[in-house]
Amino acid sequence: MPEPAYAPALTVTATVQQFYARHSAAVAPDPRTVAAVVNAAFWASLRREEGRSPRISVALIAPAMTGQHMIFERSLPLEADVLVRLGPAVEGPGIHLGGWPAEDGQVRIWGAARALPDLCLVVEVVEPGLLVLKYQRQRDQKYGNLAVLRGDQLRVVEEGDGAMPGRPALLSALLGTDSIIPWTEGGSVFTQLAVSMRRHGHGASLLVVPSGTGAWRDSIARPASYGILPPFSALAERLERGGEEADGDEVRELVDAIAGLTAVDGAAILTHRFELLAFGATIRRREGCPSVEQVIVTEPVVGDVPARVAATDLGGTRHLSAAQFVHDQRDALAFVASQDGRFTVFAWSQKKQMVHGHRIEVLLL
């Protein structure tokens, strides 16, 4: 029997159509295809296979438009049971089931592929009831997120600067827009760090400070629990080689290693050139500086309204101390991952003359 209709599967098709209308993509899927794949993926997300919740990725693309593809001798029906059974085959990074209408107009699973064209739409099952619609983005191994579906809630990711322009480089890298740090100087690596910090699930803090200055020490209890001398610069040296090497396995391993240190109680400290200075550091208020009282908080989703919140209501000691650090060190950034998956980037807003908390977990799924 076909699965019941999942109402947001129809709602999100308008968002997808608007996205492809803006980008004039030759790979734009038909709205009926989008609705069918989202509907099947949602019901598949609620199943369990051998006691495990499925992780599924479906690219909405015809096999002729992909590379490194594997075509089934007989295509399979787009059904929740089929997706659940095939899920383990596409849990690894960079591989997707392929879904596209057959000659009779019914969407079928034709096989799997690794190389997708730019702007190809992908529907990913993250956890039960949580789907992400994303698209292949040139120059970046992190897909751009288009919309997040959680149960009956639809959240559409803002493409432009939204309500608060002048955001830090990480957001621009994640959204695929111009960055205050040039792409070649690490926007995509900050993205990898954020994803890895969120993935380890222990809660984490990472402070990014300018290279070549020790001013950050005024906002850290001395001595730092685990200071690094000389600074650990393996990632910085690897990135200096330039070219496509910056996307290699060695970079990902180094990024994961640094992100792993953020799980230690306290904050890791990294320069904007990716030199590790310390981890397990305790943040303190800089002498002579007032306590941070309010923070403006935004989220890069359509319809978001900036909110001023008391710093003490941000979510705990980790968030409060990160906001205080940025309040005192206004040329720094602070990344904070919560155990529940929330992720905030704190930066100083010149326009508002206050700390700005960017809630970006919708970009990291």
Tab-separated table of C-alpha atoms in Angstrom, residues 184 236-247:
chain	number	residue	atom	x	y	z
A	184	THR	CA	40.826	30.277	-0.474
A	236	ALA	CA	47.889	25.648	8.449
A	237	GLU	CA	50.905	24.188	6.643
A	238	ARG	CA	48.726	21.709	4.784
A	239	LEU	CA	46.406	24.455	3.581
A	240	GLU	CA	49.295	26.632	2.428
A	241	ARG	CA	50.037	24.127	-0.305
A	242	GLY	CA	46.902	25.445	-2.020
A	243	GLY	CA	44.979	24.037	-4.973
A	244	GLU	CA	42.758	20.998	-4.711
A	245	GLU	CA	44.981	19.556	-2.000
A	246	ALA	CA	42.971	21.569	0.527
A	247	ASP	CA	40.083	19.130	-0.022
